Coordinates of N, CA and C in Angstrom, one line a residue:
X69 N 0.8 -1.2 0.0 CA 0.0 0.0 0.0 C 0.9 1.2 0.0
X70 N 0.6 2.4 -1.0 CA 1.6 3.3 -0.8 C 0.9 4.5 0.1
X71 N 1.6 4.9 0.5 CA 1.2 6.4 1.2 C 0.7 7.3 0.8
X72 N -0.3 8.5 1.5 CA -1.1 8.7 0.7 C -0.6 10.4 0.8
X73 N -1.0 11.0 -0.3 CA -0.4 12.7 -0.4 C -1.5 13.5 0.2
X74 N -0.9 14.6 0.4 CA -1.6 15.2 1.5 C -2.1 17.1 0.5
X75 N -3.0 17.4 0.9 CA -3.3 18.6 0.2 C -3.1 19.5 1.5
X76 N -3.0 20.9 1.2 CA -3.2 22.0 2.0 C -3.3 23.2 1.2
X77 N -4.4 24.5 1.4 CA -4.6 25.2 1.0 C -5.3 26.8 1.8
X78 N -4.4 27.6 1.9 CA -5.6 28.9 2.2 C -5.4 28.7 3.9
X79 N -4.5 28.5 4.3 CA -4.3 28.8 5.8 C -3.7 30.4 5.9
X80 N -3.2 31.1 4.9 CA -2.9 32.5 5.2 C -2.3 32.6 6.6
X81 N -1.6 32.2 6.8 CA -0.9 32.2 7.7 C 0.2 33.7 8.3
X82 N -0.1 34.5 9.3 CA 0.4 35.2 9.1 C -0.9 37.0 9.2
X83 N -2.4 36.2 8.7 CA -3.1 36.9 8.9 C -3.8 37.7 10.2
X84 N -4.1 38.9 10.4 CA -4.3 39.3 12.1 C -5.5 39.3 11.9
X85 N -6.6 38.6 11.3 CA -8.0 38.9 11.5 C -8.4 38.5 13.0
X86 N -9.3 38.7 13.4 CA -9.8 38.5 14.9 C -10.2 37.1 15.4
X87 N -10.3 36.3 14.2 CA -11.1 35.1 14.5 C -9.3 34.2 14.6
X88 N -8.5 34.7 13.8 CA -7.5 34.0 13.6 C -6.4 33.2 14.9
X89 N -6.0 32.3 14.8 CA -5.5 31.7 16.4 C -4.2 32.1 15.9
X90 N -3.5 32.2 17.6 CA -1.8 33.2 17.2 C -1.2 31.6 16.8
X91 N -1.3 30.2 17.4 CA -0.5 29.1 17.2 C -1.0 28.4 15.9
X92 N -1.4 29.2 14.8 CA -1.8 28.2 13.7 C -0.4 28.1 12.6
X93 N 0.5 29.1 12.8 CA 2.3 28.5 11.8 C 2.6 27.1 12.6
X94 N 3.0 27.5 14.3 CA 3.2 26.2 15.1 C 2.8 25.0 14.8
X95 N 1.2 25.0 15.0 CA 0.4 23.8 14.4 C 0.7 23.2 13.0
X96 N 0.9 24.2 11.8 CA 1.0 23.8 10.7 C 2.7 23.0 10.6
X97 N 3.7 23.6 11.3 CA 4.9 23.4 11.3 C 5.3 22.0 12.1
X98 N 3.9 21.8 13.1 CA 4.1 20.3 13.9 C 3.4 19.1 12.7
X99 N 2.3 20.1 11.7 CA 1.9 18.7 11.1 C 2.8 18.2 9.7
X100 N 3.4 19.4 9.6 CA 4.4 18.8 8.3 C 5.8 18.3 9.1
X101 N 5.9 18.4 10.2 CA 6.7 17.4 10.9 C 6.6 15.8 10.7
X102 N 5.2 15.9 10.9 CA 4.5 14.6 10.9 C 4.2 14.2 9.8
X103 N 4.4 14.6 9.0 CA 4.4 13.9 7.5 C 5.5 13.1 7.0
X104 N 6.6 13.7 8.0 CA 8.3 12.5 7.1 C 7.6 11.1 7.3
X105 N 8.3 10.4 6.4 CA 7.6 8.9 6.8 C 6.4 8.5 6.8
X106 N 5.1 9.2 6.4 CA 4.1 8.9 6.7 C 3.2 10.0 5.1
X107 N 3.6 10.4 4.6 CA 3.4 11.2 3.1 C 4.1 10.6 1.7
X108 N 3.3 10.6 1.0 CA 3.8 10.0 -0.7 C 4.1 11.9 -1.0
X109 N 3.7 12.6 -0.8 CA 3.7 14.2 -1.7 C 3.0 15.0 -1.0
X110 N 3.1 16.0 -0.9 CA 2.3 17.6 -0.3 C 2.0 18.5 -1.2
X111 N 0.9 18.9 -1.3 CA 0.3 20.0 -2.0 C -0.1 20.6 -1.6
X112 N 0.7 21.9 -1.6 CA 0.6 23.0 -1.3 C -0.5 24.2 -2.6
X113 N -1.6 24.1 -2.1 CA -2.6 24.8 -3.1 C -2.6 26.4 -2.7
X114 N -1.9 27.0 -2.8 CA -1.5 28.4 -2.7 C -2.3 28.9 -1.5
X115 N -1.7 30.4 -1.1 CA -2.1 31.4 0.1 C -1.6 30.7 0.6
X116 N -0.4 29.8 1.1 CA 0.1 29.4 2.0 C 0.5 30.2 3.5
X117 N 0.7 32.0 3.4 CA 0.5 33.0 3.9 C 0.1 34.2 3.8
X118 N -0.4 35.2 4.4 CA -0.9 35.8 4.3 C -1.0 36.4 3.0
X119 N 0.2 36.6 3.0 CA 1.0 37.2 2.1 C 2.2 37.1 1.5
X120 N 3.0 36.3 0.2 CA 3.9 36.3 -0.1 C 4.8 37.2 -1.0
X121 N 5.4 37.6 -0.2 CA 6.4 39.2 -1.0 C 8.1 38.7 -1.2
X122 N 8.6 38.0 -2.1 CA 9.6 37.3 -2.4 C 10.7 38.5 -2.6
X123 N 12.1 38.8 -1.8 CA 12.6 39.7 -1.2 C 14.6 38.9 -2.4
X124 N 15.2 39.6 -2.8 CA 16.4 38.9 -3.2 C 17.1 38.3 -1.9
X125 N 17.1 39.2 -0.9 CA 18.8 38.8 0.4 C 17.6 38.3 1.3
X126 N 16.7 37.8 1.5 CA 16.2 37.6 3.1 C 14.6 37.4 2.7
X127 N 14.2 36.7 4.3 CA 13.0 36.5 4.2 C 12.5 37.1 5.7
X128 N 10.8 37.2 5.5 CA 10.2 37.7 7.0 C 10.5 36.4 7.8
X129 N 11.1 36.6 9.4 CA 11.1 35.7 10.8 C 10.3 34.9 10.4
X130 N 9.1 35.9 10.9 CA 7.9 35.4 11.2 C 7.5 34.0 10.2
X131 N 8.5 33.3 9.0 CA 7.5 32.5 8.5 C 9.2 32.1 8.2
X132 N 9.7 31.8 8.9 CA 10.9 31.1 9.1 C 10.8 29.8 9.8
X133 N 10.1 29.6 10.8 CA 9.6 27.9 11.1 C 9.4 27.3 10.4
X134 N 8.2 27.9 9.5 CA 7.3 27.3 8.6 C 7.9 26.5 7.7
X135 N 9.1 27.5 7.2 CA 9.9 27.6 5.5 C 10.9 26.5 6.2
X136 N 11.1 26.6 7.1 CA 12.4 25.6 7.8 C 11.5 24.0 8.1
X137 N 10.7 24.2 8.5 CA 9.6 22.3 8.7 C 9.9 22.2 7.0
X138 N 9.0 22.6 5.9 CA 8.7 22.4 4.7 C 10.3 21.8 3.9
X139 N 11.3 22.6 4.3 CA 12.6 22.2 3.7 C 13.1 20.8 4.7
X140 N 12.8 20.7 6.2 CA 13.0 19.7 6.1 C 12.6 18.0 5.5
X141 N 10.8 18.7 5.4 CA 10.3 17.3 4.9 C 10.7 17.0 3.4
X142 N 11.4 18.2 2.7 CA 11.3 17.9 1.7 C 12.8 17.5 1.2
X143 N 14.0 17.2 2.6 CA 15.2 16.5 2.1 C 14.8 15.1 2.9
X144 N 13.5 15.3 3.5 CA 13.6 13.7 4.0 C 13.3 13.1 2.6
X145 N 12.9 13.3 1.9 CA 12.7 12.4 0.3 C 11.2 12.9 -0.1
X146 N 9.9 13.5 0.6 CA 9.1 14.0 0.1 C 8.5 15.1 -0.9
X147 N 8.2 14.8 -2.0 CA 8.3 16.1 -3.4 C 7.0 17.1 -2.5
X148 N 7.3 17.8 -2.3 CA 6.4 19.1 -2.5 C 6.0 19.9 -3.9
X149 N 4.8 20.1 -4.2 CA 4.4 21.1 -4.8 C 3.3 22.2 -4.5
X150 N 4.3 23.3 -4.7 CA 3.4 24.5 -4.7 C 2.7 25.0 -6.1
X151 N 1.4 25.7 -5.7 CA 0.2 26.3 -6.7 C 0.5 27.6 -6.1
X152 N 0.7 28.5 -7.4 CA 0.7 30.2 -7.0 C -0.7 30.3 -6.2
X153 N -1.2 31.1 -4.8 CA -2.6 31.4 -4.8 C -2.5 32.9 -5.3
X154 N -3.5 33.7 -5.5 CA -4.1 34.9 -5.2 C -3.3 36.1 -4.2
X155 N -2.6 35.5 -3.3 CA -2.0 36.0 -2.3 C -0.7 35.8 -2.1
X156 N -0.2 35.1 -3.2 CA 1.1 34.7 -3.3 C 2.0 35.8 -4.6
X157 N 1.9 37.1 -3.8 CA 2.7 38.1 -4.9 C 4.2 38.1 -5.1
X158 N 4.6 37.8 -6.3 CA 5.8 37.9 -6.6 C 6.7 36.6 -5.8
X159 N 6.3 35.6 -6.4 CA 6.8 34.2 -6.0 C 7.5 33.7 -7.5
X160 N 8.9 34.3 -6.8 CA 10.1 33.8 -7.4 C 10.3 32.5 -7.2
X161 N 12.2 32.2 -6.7 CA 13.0 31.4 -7.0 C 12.9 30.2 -5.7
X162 N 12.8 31.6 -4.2 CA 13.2 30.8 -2.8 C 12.8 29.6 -3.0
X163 N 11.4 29.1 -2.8 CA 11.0 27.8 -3.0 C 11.4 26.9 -3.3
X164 N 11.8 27.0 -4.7 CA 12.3 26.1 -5.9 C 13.9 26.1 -5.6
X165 N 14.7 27.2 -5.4 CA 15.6 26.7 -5.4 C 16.8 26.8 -3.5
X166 N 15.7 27.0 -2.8 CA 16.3 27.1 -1.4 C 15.5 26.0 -0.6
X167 N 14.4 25.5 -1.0 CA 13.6 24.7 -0.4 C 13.4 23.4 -1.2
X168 N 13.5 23.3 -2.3 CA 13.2 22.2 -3.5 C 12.1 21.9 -4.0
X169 N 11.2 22.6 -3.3 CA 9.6 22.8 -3.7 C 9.3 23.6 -5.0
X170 N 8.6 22.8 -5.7 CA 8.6 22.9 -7.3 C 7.2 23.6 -7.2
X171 N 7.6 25.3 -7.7 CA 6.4 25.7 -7.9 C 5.4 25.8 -9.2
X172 N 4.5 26.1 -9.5 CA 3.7 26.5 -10.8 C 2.6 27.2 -10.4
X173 N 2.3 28.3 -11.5 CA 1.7 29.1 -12.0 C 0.4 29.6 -12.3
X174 N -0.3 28.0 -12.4 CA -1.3 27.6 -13.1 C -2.0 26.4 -12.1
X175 N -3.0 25.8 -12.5 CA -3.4 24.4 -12.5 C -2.3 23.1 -12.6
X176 N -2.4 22.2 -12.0 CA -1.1 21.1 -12.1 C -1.9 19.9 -12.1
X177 N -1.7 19.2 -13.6 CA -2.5 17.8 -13.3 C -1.3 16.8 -13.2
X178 N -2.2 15.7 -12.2 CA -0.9 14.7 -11.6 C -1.6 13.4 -11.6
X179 N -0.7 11.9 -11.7 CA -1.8 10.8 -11.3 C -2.0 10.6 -10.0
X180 N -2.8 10.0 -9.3 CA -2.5 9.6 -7.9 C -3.5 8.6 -7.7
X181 N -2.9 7.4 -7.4 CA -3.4 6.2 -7.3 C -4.0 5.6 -8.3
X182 N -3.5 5.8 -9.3 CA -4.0 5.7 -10.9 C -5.2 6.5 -11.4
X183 N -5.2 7.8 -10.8 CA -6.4 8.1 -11.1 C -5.6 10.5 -11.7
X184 N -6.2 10.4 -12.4 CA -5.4 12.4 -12.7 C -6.5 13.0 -12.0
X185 N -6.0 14.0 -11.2 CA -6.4 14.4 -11.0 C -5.8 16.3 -11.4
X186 N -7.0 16.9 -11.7 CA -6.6 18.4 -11.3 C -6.3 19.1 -10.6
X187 N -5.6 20.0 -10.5 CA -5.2 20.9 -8.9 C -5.1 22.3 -9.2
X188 N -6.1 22.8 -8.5 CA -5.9 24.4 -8.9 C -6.1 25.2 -7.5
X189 N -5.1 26.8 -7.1 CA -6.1 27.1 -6.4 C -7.4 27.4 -6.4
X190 N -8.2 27.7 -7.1 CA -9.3 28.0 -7.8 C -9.9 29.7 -7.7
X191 N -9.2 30.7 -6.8 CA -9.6 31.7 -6.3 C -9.9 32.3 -8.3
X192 N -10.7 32.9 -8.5 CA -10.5 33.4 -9.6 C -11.2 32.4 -11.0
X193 N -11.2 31.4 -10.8 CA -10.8 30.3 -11.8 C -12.5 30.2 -12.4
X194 N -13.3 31.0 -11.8 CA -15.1 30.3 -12.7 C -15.6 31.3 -11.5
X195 N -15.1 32.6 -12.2 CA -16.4 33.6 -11.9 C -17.7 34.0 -11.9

């Protein structure tokens, strides 16, 4: 039986609305902990934070855990893929080539369990 891939999408992480819990990076950073060994792939369906503003020399602290869990699951042998969201402005290189997380632009279709499936963030996508 192979292991099964995991989706995530639209946690905006990083957002101060009022409803929002301060431990939700934490949480997210304990459960991709828990993915080594136990994930075929991660999908990352964009707005992964609030807000992504891709900088040349440096990144915000504040989403330095995050970026640091995600790079490690992804030299334990697990492929990541990221989907640009809506809120992911100006998403360069870091990803792809500081973390190994293969981004795109668009919709990504993939098999999984013999089956294609589509993947989009959808914000926008059927107005």
């Amino acid at each position: 039986m192979s292991l099964p891939a995991y989706f995530v999408s639209d946690l905006h992480l990083g957002t101060r609305y009022a409803g929002a819990r301060a431990d939700r990076a934490e949480k997210f950073e304990q459960f991709v902990e828990g993915l080594q060994g136990q994930a075929s792939r991660l999908f990352l369906l964009g707005d992964l934070f609030e807000f992504w503003m891709e900088y040349k020399h440096f990144i915000p602290k504040a989403q330095f855990g995050v970026l640091a869990a995600l790079r490690n699951l992804r030299n334990s042998g697990v492929p990541i893929d990221y989907l640009a969201g809506n809120h992911d402005f100006n998403l360069g290189t870091f990803f792809r080539d500081s973390l190994g997380i293969e981004t795109h632009d668009g919709p990504l279709a993939v098999e999984l369990q013999g089956r294609r499936v589509l993947l989009l963030h959808g914000d926008g996508m059927n107005p």
